[in-house]
Each structure stands twice: as structure tokens, then as C-alpha cells.
Amino acid sequence: MKNFKMSPKPVLKSLNDYPMGSSMPSFHITEGNAGWRVYRPVINHEKCVSCYRCYYVCPDGAIHKEEDNSFHVDYDFCKGCGVCAHECKLKAIDMVKEA
Amino acid sequence: MNDKFLNGNEAVAYGVLLAKPHVVAAYPITPQTKAVEKISQFVQDGDLDCEYMHVESEHSAMACSIGASSVGARTFTATSSQGLLYMLECLPYASGARLPIVMMNANRAIATPWNIYGDQMDIMYALNSGWVQLFVEDAQEALDVTLQAFKLAEHKDVLAPVVVNLDGFVLTHTYEKVSIPASSEVDAFLPPIAKYDHIMSDEHPMSMCISAGNHQNQGFKQLQHEALFNAEGVFETIEREFSTQFGRAYGGAVDSYRMDDAEIAMLTTGSVTGTARVVVDELRREGIKAGLIKLRMVRPFPTKRLLEVVADLKGLVVFDKNVSFGYEGTIFTNVNSALMQSGKMLKVENVIGGLGGRDIPHHEIKSAYMNLIDKKNSKQVRFSDEEVTA
């Protein structure tokens, strides 16, 4: 995965390392699901206002916020479900068919 | 404090009023309707400053509760029967996300044949949902336990949703004198909900209910399982605090009646306990050493406490207001497992009754006790009406 500065992937070696509950900052826990993807979400940074909506709803926490307030999808982990594009109020995310 | 003449539903509504939730999301269903109707009235009249979400279904009621609780709102909902089954999918989301939602469930029969009356089949479907399961016997206990439930759910060592079970009609629609605690006293008992690290906000955004794959998923379940066990001890501590402040106590996870020298006993959940208590007094007058165990918490299951209570018993009959088709009563299964763990070889029987609101008459309870002595009916698991026909 990419080395996103704002959300480094934690290492879970024992139960003590696990977070409470199942809602957490992006990329806390996830599996590489890129192979499932047929369509990839592409964020249009011209339209995006960094509202966090895609970040909240991504079931795999595969969307990150960077220090410059821009949001990015990690395609190693995104399974292409399209929830982010569906929920984006500004239609700033396009689902583009994989080659 | 002041006294009011309330049914079980209204008693819960007063408990919710005093607990001051930020959000109530509910859909009305018999026999729970009066509870949410009363709460919506409190909100409408300005007595309760709370967002009342009149959702279009129970599935949405729980989904909204999850959303509200995930940003730190004290959240309440209520349901019953088929409504509970409709929201069932959402229940493990709430518990897995460790959200301290409190729910009232008016125990009602499950279709089919369909009816609106009380039994405890409904909540047994939710036994494995990760929610704390409490059962109450009367309207006063319903109010008091509703207050305790918020404190229990929100406790740092628990952080699990809690369901308070009231028998449909027998409890939800029966009027009793109920003492309403003063709001200031409740505030002292139940402080505002604490801010926890797993609760999100604009400054602390999170991805909700993430997936965890093959390797990590079990770890989350293991932690949730361990935390749920804490609910038993915390509940007993909370009840002691409540008792100090309000002067009422109910015996923690397992209450016992005339058990000190008892040789035979019945174990009950919910409102049938009252009838059994009368039967115990009668049997005692006849010289029979009978006692009663009122199971108030079914999850986490209070194994250790139960084993202490049954230590000197010779016979125990478990009264189930539910049946797990093709097996036996669910409480009976749980009690038996606890007894096995102790290695105690106690004669146990299971009587299933009250399904679909069927009356549970005094003589059926009494013959269930007597069967432990005279053994007229040799079936270990049987329906209550077989007691008199056998």
C-alpha cells in the first residue's frame, strides 16, 4: 500500500493492539481486495470539498485524507463497491471501468 | 419523588424521560406502542429535549440509533416481536461497534400463527447478537432498570448495547403504582454520557463499521466477548449504587426468593415470577422447602452466581416462555450448560408455557414444583398444560 502520512497502517500483533469497536480512522484494518474490483472510484479534486462523506461510508476504510486536506483512494485495498460515488453529494467521484 | 399509576410501557417512558437521551428513533408496534407514544409526547410537550426520529421501520430505527450513538448521543429505541426480527440484522452492528444503545423490548409471540400477545420467543432470536439481555418483573423494576441500563451500557468496561425485556401485556399494559425518582437525583446517579475514543466527531472522523478479514475478524469478536462478561459485575455494582440512592434493590443478575434452605426451586424470567412467588409461599405453608430463582440477566449469562444459588438444591424446574423448536426451552439449555460446567448433578426439568399469551395459571406452576417431588410426569421437557393432563 501507499505510504499515506495521515493514516499509517497499524500493526496488530496481539489483542492488546486492537482498537475498540469497529469504527476507526481509515486503513486501520483492511484486507487487500483490489482483485474484486470491476469499476474504480476516481475522485475529481476540482469538485471535491473534503466533506468526509466518502471517508465515513467506505466499508473498507480505503479512503484517506492527506495533510493538504485532499482525499485519496488506495487502490490496493478498494474493492470497487461504489458506495463512495453513490453517497457523494457533489458527484465528485466517478466509477471508471477497469481496463 | 412522586407516585404515579402507570403501566410497564409508561414506566419505561418515564425512565427514558429521566435519562435524557439525545436521540430516540422508534417505530410503534403492539404491545410497545404506548412506550414510544409517551416518549414522543414528552418531546412534543417540551419536557424532553431530544431528537425524536419517527422512522419508517424497525430496521431504520436501529440504523438511526447506530448513527446517533456513533457520534456520542445517548440513544434509546423500543420494539417488539416481528419488529425486533426486522431490526435483527442491525443488532450485531451496534454491539460490534461497541455502541451503548438502550432498547426496550415488549416480549411478544412470533408468527405464525400470528398474535400480539406476550411470550419470550422474540428476544431469543437476539440472544447471540452481543447485546446485554435483562428481564424485569413489574413496572417499578422496568423504570429502575431502564435507568440502570443506560449506566451499564455506557460503562467503560462494558460499552455494549442493552435490551430491557418486558412481558407483553402482562407487564406493558398492567397498571401499578410506580415511584418516579426526582430528576436531580437521577442526574446524580446517571451522569452525561462520557466521550470515548471509538466515538467519532467532525474533529475525529472515522470509517464506520469496517471490514476485518479472515485473520483479524476473530480478534474483534474475542474482545467483544470478553467485554460482555464485565456487564454482570458492573450491573451488580450499579444496582448497589441505585439501592443506596433510591432504596430499591432487585438482587443483581440472579435474584432468589426463600432459597436459603430450599430443596426444590423454579427458575423464571420476567413477570411469571410473581405467580411463582405466591406458589412458593403456599408450598412453604404446606411444609415443602420450595424456593424461587429469578434470572434477571440472560446475557452475559451469570453462571457463577447461579451455581451459588443452586448449590444445595435437590431439584430445579426451569420455566421457559419460549421454545427452541426441535430441542427445548432456551433458558433451560443455558441453565443446563452452567450446571454441567460445575459438574453438579442436579435433577432439572423444563416446563414451557405462556406461548402466544396463554395464561399461566397458579395450578400449573404448582404442579411443575410438585413434579420434582412426586414425578408424575416423566418427561424432562414438557409443555405446562401437560402437568395437569399427564
Tab-separated table of C-alpha atoms in Angstrom:
chain	number	residue	atom	x	y	z
A	1	MET	CA	0.000	0.000	0.000
A	2	LYS	CA	0.959	3.594	-0.434
A	3	ASN	CA	2.612	5.341	2.439
A	4	PHE	CA	-0.145	7.746	3.393
A	5	LYS	CA	1.171	10.088	6.032
A	6	MET	CA	-2.096	10.796	7.785
A	7	SER	CA	-3.135	7.215	8.306
A	8	PRO	CA	-0.312	4.765	8.679
A	9	LYS	CA	-1.435	1.148	8.861
A	10	PRO	CA	-1.104	-0.111	12.427
A	11	VAL	CA	0.436	-3.451	13.258
A	12	LEU	CA	-1.808	-5.881	15.103
A	13	LYS	CA	0.383	-8.416	16.810
A	14	SER	CA	-1.761	-9.168	19.824
A	15	LEU	CA	-5.293	-8.453	21.032
A	16	ASN	CA	-3.926	-5.521	23.032
A	17	ASP	CA	-3.166	-3.754	19.753
A	18	TYR	CA	-6.777	-3.979	18.569
A	19	PRO	CA	-8.886	-0.832	18.690
A	20	MET	CA	-12.241	-0.595	20.490
A	21	GLY	CA	-15.258	-1.351	18.315
A	22	SER	CA	-15.315	-1.396	14.556
A	23	SER	CA	-15.330	2.269	13.514
A	24	MET	CA	-11.887	3.750	13.160
A	25	PRO	CA	-9.695	6.055	11.125
A	26	SER	CA	-9.231	4.818	7.570
A	27	PHE	CA	-6.893	1.934	6.894
A	28	HIS	CA	-6.829	0.771	10.442
A	29	ILE	CA	-7.766	-2.753	9.493
A	30	THR	CA	-8.420	-3.935	5.994
A	31	GLU	CA	-7.577	-6.614	3.513
A	32	GLY	CA	-6.210	-6.277	0.033
A	33	ASN	CA	-9.374	-6.601	-2.049
A	34	ALA	CA	-8.248	-4.921	-5.268
A	35	GLY	CA	-8.847	-8.130	-7.214
A	36	TRP	CA	-12.604	-7.848	-6.656
A	37	ARG	CA	-12.842	-4.526	-8.455
A	38	VAL	CA	-14.587	-4.045	-11.796
A	39	TYR	CA	-15.069	-0.264	-11.525
A	40	ARG	CA	-12.643	2.034	-9.739
A	41	PRO	CA	-13.723	5.210	-7.927
A	42	VAL	CA	-11.859	8.248	-9.204
A	43	ILE	CA	-12.066	11.390	-7.105
A	44	ASN	CA	-12.358	14.625	-9.055
A	45	HIS	CA	-10.323	17.025	-6.929
A	46	GLU	CA	-11.771	20.037	-8.750
A	47	LYS	CA	-15.229	19.185	-7.382
A	48	CYS	CA	-14.309	17.640	-4.040
A	49	VAL	CA	-14.839	19.861	-0.987
A	50	SER	CA	-13.303	17.387	1.508
A	51	CYS	CA	-16.615	16.823	3.311
A	52	TYR	CA	-15.592	13.379	4.617
A	53	ARG	CA	-18.744	11.648	3.364
A	54	CYS	CA	-16.860	9.064	1.276
A	55	TYR	CA	-14.425	8.558	4.125
A	56	TYR	CA	-17.236	7.764	6.601
A	57	VAL	CA	-19.074	5.325	4.358
A	58	CYS	CA	-16.187	3.392	2.788
A	59	PRO	CA	-16.698	-0.081	4.282
A	60	ASP	CA	-13.023	-0.869	3.976
A	61	GLY	CA	-11.603	2.416	5.173
A	62	ALA	CA	-9.809	2.640	1.825
A	63	ILE	CA	-10.127	6.410	1.523
A	64	HIS	CA	-7.525	8.659	3.133
A	65	LYS	CA	-7.193	12.265	3.959
A	66	GLU	CA	-3.819	13.816	3.324
A	67	GLU	CA	-2.203	16.734	5.099
A	68	ASP	CA	-3.300	19.097	2.318
A	69	ASN	CA	-6.960	18.126	3.052
A	70	SER	CA	-7.261	16.150	-0.184
A	71	PHE	CA	-8.873	12.702	-0.210
A	72	HIS	CA	-7.350	9.696	-1.951
A	73	VAL	CA	-8.397	6.125	-2.663
A	74	ASP	CA	-5.909	3.377	-2.058
A	75	TYR	CA	-6.485	1.049	-4.999
A	76	ASP	CA	-4.646	-1.822	-3.342
A	77	PHE	CA	-7.494	-2.028	-0.854
A	78	CYS	CA	-10.565	-0.609	-2.614
A	79	LYS	CA	-12.858	-3.422	-3.750
A	80	GLY	CA	-14.838	-1.161	-6.070
A	81	CYS	CA	-18.212	-1.317	-4.304
A	82	GLY	CA	-19.131	2.229	-5.369
A	83	VAL	CA	-20.707	3.311	-2.083
A	84	CYS	CA	-18.476	6.419	-2.049
A	85	ALA	CA	-19.606	7.507	-5.526
A	86	HIS	CA	-23.245	6.811	-4.705
A	87	GLU	CA	-23.110	8.849	-1.494
A	88	CYS	CA	-21.095	11.812	-2.844
A	89	LYS	CA	-23.469	14.785	-2.892
A	90	LEU	CA	-21.333	16.683	-5.440
A	91	LYS	CA	-20.876	13.735	-7.800
A	92	ALA	CA	-17.171	14.242	-7.399
A	93	ILE	CA	-16.429	10.525	-7.666
A	94	ASP	CA	-16.685	8.679	-10.985
A	95	MET	CA	-16.770	4.923	-11.273
A	96	VAL	CA	-14.449	4.091	-14.166
A	97	LYS	CA	-14.321	0.599	-15.658
A	98	GLU	CA	-11.009	-1.152	-15.100
A	99	ALA	CA	-9.049	-1.846	-18.227
B	1	MET	CA	-40.153	11.593	44.307
B	2	ASN	CA	-43.779	11.223	43.414
B	3	ASP	CA	-46.019	8.241	42.765
B	4	LYS	CA	-47.948	7.649	39.576
B	5	PHE	CA	-50.325	4.966	38.373
B	6	LEU	CA	-48.518	3.604	35.307
B	7	ASN	CA	-48.325	0.563	33.092
B	8	GLY	CA	-44.985	-1.010	32.180
B	9	ASN	CA	-44.697	0.891	28.907
B	10	GLU	CA	-45.246	4.225	30.631
B	11	ALA	CA	-42.831	3.306	33.404
B	12	VAL	CA	-40.119	2.783	30.773
B	13	ALA	CA	-41.098	6.081	29.131
B	14	TYR	CA	-40.609	7.883	32.457
B	15	GLY	CA	-37.247	6.154	32.828
B	16	VAL	CA	-36.261	7.437	29.389
B	17	LEU	CA	-37.509	10.935	30.257
B	18	LEU	CA	-35.278	10.964	33.338
B	19	ALA	CA	-32.280	9.519	31.459
B	20	LYS	CA	-32.446	12.438	28.993
B	21	PRO	CA	-31.392	10.739	25.762
B	22	HIS	CA	-30.292	12.934	22.844
B	23	VAL	CA	-31.975	10.718	20.254
B	24	VAL	CA	-34.933	8.332	20.263
B	25	ALA	CA	-35.568	6.529	16.978
B	26	ALA	CA	-38.523	4.175	17.078
B	27	TYR	CA	-41.374	2.621	15.167
B	28	PRO	CA	-44.549	1.756	17.058
B	29	ILE	CA	-45.615	-1.885	17.381
B	30	THR	CA	-48.062	-3.581	19.740
B	31	PRO	CA	-47.526	-4.068	22.663
B	32	GLN	CA	-44.710	-1.490	22.792
B	33	THR	CA	-46.702	1.378	21.215
B	34	LYS	CA	-47.643	3.176	24.414
B	35	ALA	CA	-43.971	3.498	25.413
B	36	VAL	CA	-42.857	5.332	22.277
B	37	GLU	CA	-46.136	7.282	22.129
B	38	LYS	CA	-45.484	8.586	25.648
B	39	ILE	CA	-41.870	9.469	24.834
B	40	SER	CA	-42.922	11.329	21.672
B	41	GLN	CA	-45.460	13.211	23.811
B	42	PHE	CA	-42.721	14.194	26.261
B	43	VAL	CA	-40.692	15.540	23.331
B	44	GLN	CA	-43.689	17.294	21.762
B	45	ASP	CA	-44.585	18.954	25.089
B	46	GLY	CA	-41.018	20.142	25.562
B	47	ASP	CA	-40.485	18.017	28.684
B	48	LEU	CA	-37.676	16.087	26.994
B	49	ASP	CA	-35.103	17.893	24.871
B	50	CYS	CA	-34.389	15.132	22.394
B	51	GLU	CA	-34.444	14.383	18.683
B	52	TYR	CA	-37.383	12.026	18.162
B	53	MET	CA	-36.964	10.242	14.836
B	54	HIS	CA	-40.221	8.730	13.641
B	55	VAL	CA	-38.687	6.238	11.242
B	56	GLU	CA	-40.474	4.077	8.680
B	57	SER	CA	-39.364	0.699	10.063
B	58	GLU	CA	-37.566	-1.053	12.903
B	59	HIS	CA	-34.586	-1.714	10.643
B	60	SER	CA	-34.275	2.059	10.228
B	61	ALA	CA	-34.901	2.616	13.946
B	62	MET	CA	-31.806	0.600	14.760
B	63	ALA	CA	-29.791	2.038	11.845
B	64	CYS	CA	-30.587	5.571	13.089
B	65	SER	CA	-29.741	4.559	16.651
B	66	ILE	CA	-26.368	3.271	15.449
B	67	GLY	CA	-25.673	6.526	13.617
B	68	ALA	CA	-26.651	8.660	16.607
B	69	SER	CA	-24.732	6.572	19.098
B	70	SER	CA	-21.627	6.510	16.882
B	71	VAL	CA	-21.269	10.274	17.374
B	72	GLY	CA	-21.780	10.064	21.124
B	73	ALA	CA	-25.526	10.607	21.535
B	74	ARG	CA	-27.325	8.858	24.360
B	75	THR	CA	-29.769	6.796	22.305
B	76	PHE	CA	-32.937	4.849	23.015
B	77	THR	CA	-35.262	2.714	20.943
B	78	ALA	CA	-38.039	0.231	21.607
B	79	THR	CA	-39.559	-2.637	19.702
B	80	SER	CA	-41.318	-5.984	19.903
B	81	SER	CA	-41.742	-9.315	18.162
B	82	GLN	CA	-41.649	-9.137	14.339
B	83	GLY	CA	-40.255	-5.608	14.664
B	84	LEU	CA	-37.322	-6.974	16.617
B	85	LEU	CA	-36.796	-9.610	13.933
B	86	TYR	CA	-36.904	-6.920	11.265
B	87	MET	CA	-34.136	-4.947	13.024
B	88	LEU	CA	-32.187	-8.074	13.882
B	89	GLU	CA	-29.661	-7.529	11.111
B	90	CYS	CA	-28.592	-4.250	12.720
B	91	LEU	CA	-28.194	-5.546	16.284
B	92	PRO	CA	-24.690	-7.022	15.851
B	93	TYR	CA	-23.574	-3.815	14.095
B	94	ALA	CA	-24.459	-1.914	17.281
B	95	SER	CA	-22.728	-4.362	19.588
B	96	GLY	CA	-19.711	-4.925	17.329
B	97	ALA	CA	-19.188	-1.160	17.079
B	98	ARG	CA	-19.455	-1.103	20.901
B	99	LEU	CA	-22.267	1.445	20.909
B	100	PRO	CA	-24.146	1.885	24.224
B	101	ILE	CA	-27.703	1.967	22.832
B	102	VAL	CA	-30.538	1.086	25.193
B	103	MET	CA	-33.638	-0.667	23.852
B	104	MET	CA	-36.887	-1.771	25.407
B	105	ASN	CA	-38.393	-4.948	24.014
B	106	ALA	CA	-42.009	-5.799	24.724
B	107	ASN	CA	-41.836	-9.586	24.603
B	108	ARG	CA	-44.434	-10.864	22.156
B	109	ALA	CA	-45.217	-14.015	20.199
B	110	ILE	CA	-43.632	-14.660	16.832
B	111	ALA	CA	-45.648	-15.629	13.754
B	112	THR	CA	-47.104	-17.952	12.726
B	113	PRO	CA	-49.876	-18.439	13.904
B	114	TRP	CA	-49.650	-14.739	14.387
B	115	ASN	CA	-50.782	-12.970	17.539
B	116	ILE	CA	-49.994	-9.841	19.506
B	117	TYR	CA	-49.778	-11.332	22.990
B	118	GLY	CA	-46.845	-11.943	25.242
B	119	ASP	CA	-44.217	-14.664	25.255
B	120	GLN	CA	-40.436	-14.528	25.102
B	121	MET	CA	-39.839	-16.187	21.732
B	122	ASP	CA	-38.857	-12.901	20.098
B	123	ILE	CA	-35.816	-11.951	22.137
B	124	MET	CA	-34.363	-15.463	21.945
B	125	TYR	CA	-33.580	-14.723	18.286
B	126	ALA	CA	-31.312	-11.922	19.547
B	127	LEU	CA	-29.522	-13.956	22.193
B	128	ASN	CA	-26.337	-14.167	20.132
B	129	SER	CA	-26.390	-10.543	18.996
B	130	GLY	CA	-23.882	-9.274	21.559
B	131	TRP	CA	-26.489	-7.249	23.481
B	132	VAL	CA	-26.836	-7.413	27.250
B	133	GLN	CA	-30.185	-9.082	27.960
B	134	LEU	CA	-32.157	-8.001	31.034
B	135	PHE	CA	-35.638	-9.141	32.102
B	136	VAL	CA	-37.914	-7.271	34.509
B	137	GLU	CA	-40.908	-8.386	36.542
B	138	ASP	CA	-43.010	-5.303	37.250
B	139	ALA	CA	-43.452	-1.666	36.249
B	140	GLN	CA	-41.291	-0.202	39.026
B	141	GLU	CA	-38.460	-2.545	38.111
B	142	ALA	CA	-38.956	-1.576	34.448
B	143	LEU	CA	-38.390	2.102	35.260
B	144	ASP	CA	-35.467	1.455	37.577
B	145	VAL	CA	-33.730	-0.964	35.222
B	146	THR	CA	-34.173	1.438	32.300
B	147	LEU	CA	-32.126	3.999	34.251
B	148	GLN	CA	-29.573	1.360	35.226
B	149	ALA	CA	-29.383	0.133	31.625
B	150	PHE	CA	-28.006	3.455	30.362
B	151	LYS	CA	-25.367	3.482	33.070
B	152	LEU	CA	-24.491	-0.139	32.332
B	153	ALA	CA	-24.298	0.292	28.555
B	154	GLU	CA	-22.151	3.422	28.878
B	155	HIS	CA	-19.760	1.996	31.473
B	156	LYS	CA	-16.162	1.998	30.220
B	157	ASP	CA	-15.680	-1.693	30.973
B	158	VAL	CA	-18.892	-2.704	29.168
B	159	LEU	CA	-19.689	-0.405	26.209
B	160	ALA	CA	-22.319	-2.760	24.897
B	161	PRO	CA	-25.928	-2.150	23.926
B	162	VAL	CA	-28.533	-3.277	26.441
B	163	VAL	CA	-32.052	-4.607	25.908
B	164	VAL	CA	-34.624	-4.417	28.709
B	165	ASN	CA	-37.324	-7.060	28.271
B	166	LEU	CA	-40.910	-6.547	29.465
B	167	ASP	CA	-43.553	-9.238	29.030
B	168	GLY	CA	-46.126	-8.032	26.526
B	169	PHE	CA	-49.484	-7.021	28.045
B	170	VAL	CA	-48.932	-8.739	31.414
B	171	LEU	CA	-46.363	-6.058	32.130
B	172	THR	CA	-46.610	-3.487	29.333
B	173	HIS	CA	-50.361	-2.952	29.842
B	174	THR	CA	-50.882	-3.628	33.537
B	175	TYR	CA	-51.162	-0.544	35.740
B	176	GLU	CA	-49.340	-0.354	39.056
B	177	LYS	CA	-48.236	2.308	41.477
B	178	VAL	CA	-44.787	3.446	40.390
B	179	SER	CA	-42.482	5.753	42.278
B	180	ILE	CA	-40.884	8.308	39.934
B	181	PRO	CA	-37.460	9.455	41.128
B	182	ALA	CA	-36.681	13.166	41.167
B	183	SER	CA	-34.809	14.353	38.099
B	184	SER	CA	-31.994	15.850	40.174
B	185	GLU	CA	-31.446	12.512	41.923
B	186	VAL	CA	-31.318	10.685	38.594
B	187	ASP	CA	-28.780	13.230	37.332
B	188	ALA	CA	-26.582	12.368	40.295
B	189	PHE	CA	-26.938	8.641	39.567
B	190	LEU	CA	-26.616	8.842	35.786
B	191	PRO	CA	-24.099	11.472	34.645
B	192	PRO	CA	-23.971	12.620	31.000
B	193	ILE	CA	-22.603	10.056	28.552
B	194	ALA	CA	-18.802	10.055	28.506
B	195	LYS	CA	-16.678	10.741	25.415
B	196	TYR	CA	-14.884	7.636	24.251
B	197	ASP	CA	-12.084	7.220	21.722
B	198	HIS	CA	-14.150	4.974	19.465
B	199	ILE	CA	-16.876	7.624	19.194
B	200	MET	CA	-16.458	9.878	16.182
B	201	SER	CA	-16.915	13.603	15.652
B	202	ASP	CA	-16.062	16.206	12.996
B	203	GLU	CA	-12.636	16.563	14.555
B	204	HIS	CA	-12.256	12.800	14.847
B	205	PRO	CA	-13.761	11.239	11.711
B	206	MET	CA	-13.866	7.508	11.225
B	207	SER	CA	-14.799	4.908	8.696
B	208	MET	CA	-17.926	3.247	10.110
B	209	CYS	CA	-18.214	-0.470	10.806
B	210	ILE	CA	-15.169	-1.501	8.793
B	211	SER	CA	-14.489	-4.943	7.441
B	212	ALA	CA	-11.842	-7.111	9.058
B	213	GLY	CA	-10.677	-10.099	7.088
B	214	ASN	CA	-10.070	-13.748	7.782
B	215	HIS	CA	-7.173	-13.276	10.086
B	216	GLN	CA	-8.272	-10.278	12.158
B	217	ASN	CA	-12.022	-10.741	12.418
B	218	GLN	CA	-11.939	-13.253	15.240
B	219	GLY	CA	-9.834	-10.942	17.418
B	220	PHE	CA	-12.593	-8.335	17.384
B	221	LYS	CA	-15.157	-10.947	18.354
B	222	GLN	CA	-12.920	-12.212	21.129
B	223	LEU	CA	-12.564	-8.721	22.635
B	224	GLN	CA	-16.314	-8.129	22.375
B	225	HIS	CA	-16.981	-11.457	24.090
B	226	GLU	CA	-14.606	-10.676	26.964
B	227	ALA	CA	-16.058	-7.192	27.462
B	228	LEU	CA	-19.618	-8.515	27.603
B	229	PHE	CA	-18.731	-10.666	30.604
B	230	ASN	CA	-17.905	-7.459	32.504
B	231	ALA	CA	-21.562	-6.466	32.329
B	232	GLU	CA	-22.544	-8.861	35.117
B	233	GLY	CA	-20.264	-7.388	37.786
B	234	VAL	CA	-20.851	-3.807	36.628
B	235	PHE	CA	-24.616	-4.365	36.751
B	236	GLU	CA	-24.389	-5.548	40.354
B	237	THR	CA	-22.260	-2.521	41.305
B	238	ILE	CA	-24.692	-0.164	39.584
B	239	GLU	CA	-27.609	-1.797	41.375
B	240	ARG	CA	-25.903	-1.276	44.741
B	241	GLU	CA	-25.381	2.398	43.930
B	242	PHE	CA	-29.006	2.646	42.839
B	243	SER	CA	-30.166	0.993	46.018
B	244	THR	CA	-28.137	3.384	48.187
B	245	GLN	CA	-29.646	6.345	46.399
B	246	PHE	CA	-33.223	5.240	45.768
B	247	GLY	CA	-33.767	2.494	48.354
B	248	ARG	CA	-34.795	-0.220	45.899
B	249	ALA	CA	-32.789	-3.362	45.072
B	250	TYR	CA	-33.608	-6.364	42.916
B	251	GLY	CA	-30.864	-8.889	43.584
B	252	GLY	CA	-28.437	-8.310	40.713
B	253	ALA	CA	-28.187	-10.771	37.839
B	254	VAL	CA	-29.807	-13.606	39.809
B	255	ASP	CA	-32.412	-12.803	42.440
B	256	SER	CA	-33.518	-15.510	44.833
B	257	TYR	CA	-36.606	-15.922	46.985
B	258	ARG	CA	-36.725	-18.251	50.024
B	259	MET	CA	-33.695	-20.119	48.690
B	260	ASP	CA	-31.715	-20.356	51.957
B	261	ASP	CA	-32.880	-23.852	52.894
B	262	ALA	CA	-34.751	-24.690	49.685
B	263	GLU	CA	-34.669	-28.246	48.339
B	264	ILE	CA	-36.683	-27.630	45.176
B	265	ALA	CA	-36.907	-24.476	43.117
B	266	MET	CA	-38.212	-22.944	39.927
B	267	LEU	CA	-36.191	-20.596	37.724
B	268	THR	CA	-38.146	-17.864	35.947
B	269	THR	CA	-37.592	-14.801	33.762
B	270	GLY	CA	-39.956	-11.823	33.722
B	271	SER	CA	-43.483	-11.403	35.003
B	272	VAL	CA	-44.322	-15.079	35.716
B	273	THR	CA	-42.041	-14.693	38.730
B	274	GLY	CA	-44.882	-13.024	40.643
B	275	THR	CA	-47.147	-16.076	40.328
B	276	ALA	CA	-44.283	-18.387	41.270
B	277	ARG	CA	-43.593	-16.329	44.392
B	278	VAL	CA	-47.180	-16.867	45.564
B	279	VAL	CA	-46.846	-20.612	44.884
B	280	VAL	CA	-43.605	-20.756	46.898
B	281	ASP	CA	-45.330	-19.181	49.915
B	282	GLU	CA	-48.136	-21.701	49.632
B	283	LEU	CA	-45.761	-24.672	49.338
B	284	ARG	CA	-43.844	-23.399	52.357
B	285	ARG	CA	-47.071	-23.325	54.381
B	286	GLU	CA	-47.564	-26.963	53.368
B	287	GLY	CA	-44.114	-27.771	54.743
B	288	ILE	CA	-42.365	-28.122	51.356
B	289	LYS	CA	-38.962	-26.450	51.178
B	290	ALA	CA	-39.523	-24.576	47.933
B	291	GLY	CA	-37.637	-21.570	46.600
B	292	LEU	CA	-37.557	-19.365	43.536
B	293	ILE	CA	-34.762	-18.112	41.292
B	294	LYS	CA	-35.475	-15.039	39.218
B	295	LEU	CA	-33.000	-14.791	36.361
B	296	ARG	CA	-32.699	-11.093	35.574
B	297	MET	CA	-29.771	-11.262	33.159
B	298	VAL	CA	-29.511	-13.831	30.374
B	299	ARG	CA	-26.519	-12.284	28.552
B	300	PRO	CA	-23.916	-12.290	29.840
B	301	PHE	CA	-25.053	-15.498	31.486
B	302	PRO	CA	-24.406	-15.279	35.257
B	303	THR	CA	-23.051	-18.810	35.612
B	304	LYS	CA	-21.084	-18.389	38.825
B	305	ARG	CA	-23.861	-16.575	40.662
B	306	LEU	CA	-26.427	-19.146	39.537
B	307	LEU	CA	-24.272	-22.026	40.768
B	308	GLU	CA	-24.012	-20.412	44.193
B	309	VAL	CA	-27.791	-20.135	44.399
B	310	VAL	CA	-28.471	-23.751	43.363
B	311	ALA	CA	-25.651	-25.220	45.496
B	312	ASP	CA	-27.922	-27.015	47.997
B	313	LEU	CA	-30.868	-27.807	45.734
B	314	LYS	CA	-32.188	-31.307	45.033
B	315	GLY	CA	-34.448	-30.400	42.123
B	316	LEU	CA	-34.872	-27.444	39.782
B	317	VAL	CA	-37.555	-26.724	37.202
B	318	VAL	CA	-36.845	-24.061	34.572
B	319	PHE	CA	-39.921	-22.244	33.281
B	320	ASP	CA	-39.455	-21.100	29.681
B	321	LYS	CA	-41.806	-18.731	27.866
B	322	ASN	CA	-40.160	-19.803	24.632
B	323	VAL	CA	-39.317	-22.995	22.800
B	324	SER	CA	-36.381	-23.685	20.539
B	325	PHE	CA	-38.228	-25.875	18.051
B	326	GLY	CA	-36.824	-29.356	17.915
B	327	TYR	CA	-34.965	-29.013	21.198
B	328	GLU	CA	-36.182	-27.421	24.447
B	329	GLY	CA	-36.660	-24.073	26.191
B	330	THR	CA	-33.688	-21.777	25.578
B	331	ILE	CA	-33.239	-20.696	29.199
B	332	PHE	CA	-33.221	-24.383	30.142
B	333	THR	CA	-30.394	-25.044	27.659
B	334	ASN	CA	-28.399	-22.201	29.178
B	335	VAL	CA	-29.033	-23.277	32.768
B	336	ASN	CA	-28.106	-26.868	31.973
B	337	SER	CA	-24.830	-25.784	30.429
B	338	ALA	CA	-23.986	-23.824	33.585
B	339	LEU	CA	-24.779	-26.844	35.768
B	340	MET	CA	-22.610	-29.082	33.586
B	341	GLN	CA	-19.688	-26.696	33.948
B	342	SER	CA	-19.883	-27.092	37.712
B	343	GLY	CA	-20.135	-30.850	37.472
B	344	LYS	CA	-23.211	-30.647	39.675
B	345	MET	CA	-25.665	-33.482	39.059
B	346	LEU	CA	-28.911	-31.749	39.856
B	347	LYS	CA	-32.310	-33.092	38.785
B	348	VAL	CA	-33.549	-30.492	36.280
B	349	GLU	CA	-36.798	-30.263	34.383
B	350	ASN	CA	-38.119	-27.838	31.805
B	351	VAL	CA	-41.676	-26.568	31.589
B	352	ILE	CA	-42.597	-24.469	28.564
B	353	GLY	CA	-45.674	-22.285	28.865
B	354	GLY	CA	-47.381	-18.976	28.234
B	355	LEU	CA	-46.738	-19.068	24.489
B	356	GLY	CA	-48.811	-16.590	22.499
B	357	GLY	CA	-50.090	-15.047	25.725
B	358	ARG	CA	-51.596	-18.281	27.013
B	359	ASP	CA	-52.474	-17.902	30.681
B	360	ILE	CA	-50.024	-19.422	33.159
B	361	PRO	CA	-52.344	-20.379	35.990
B	362	HIS	CA	-51.256	-20.880	39.553
B	363	HIS	CA	-52.000	-24.622	39.469
B	364	GLU	CA	-49.639	-25.182	36.508
B	365	ILE	CA	-46.799	-23.516	38.369
B	366	LYS	CA	-47.621	-25.526	41.464
B	367	SER	CA	-47.729	-28.849	39.653
B	368	ALA	CA	-44.398	-28.018	37.989
B	369	TYR	CA	-42.915	-27.744	41.505
B	370	MET	CA	-44.723	-30.856	42.733
B	371	ASN	CA	-43.453	-32.913	39.804
B	372	LEU	CA	-39.939	-32.502	41.210
B	373	ILE	CA	-41.197	-34.483	44.246
B	374	ASP	CA	-43.941	-36.830	43.017
B	375	LYS	CA	-42.555	-37.313	39.475
B	376	LYS	CA	-45.984	-37.984	37.987
B	377	ASN	CA	-44.774	-36.783	34.622
B	378	SER	CA	-41.572	-38.457	33.471
B	379	LYS	CA	-40.890	-36.083	30.584
B	380	GLN	CA	-37.944	-33.866	31.353
B	381	VAL	CA	-39.044	-31.263	28.808
B	382	ARG	CA	-42.780	-30.653	28.541
B	383	PHE	CA	-45.439	-28.024	27.964
B	384	SER	CA	-47.156	-26.577	31.012
B	385	ASP	CA	-50.616	-27.938	30.217
B	386	GLU	CA	-49.207	-31.473	30.283
B	387	GLU	CA	-48.792	-31.024	34.024
B	388	VAL	CA	-52.497	-31.432	34.616
B	389	THR	CA	-53.301	-33.872	31.834
B	390	ALA	CA	-50.458	-36.334	32.487
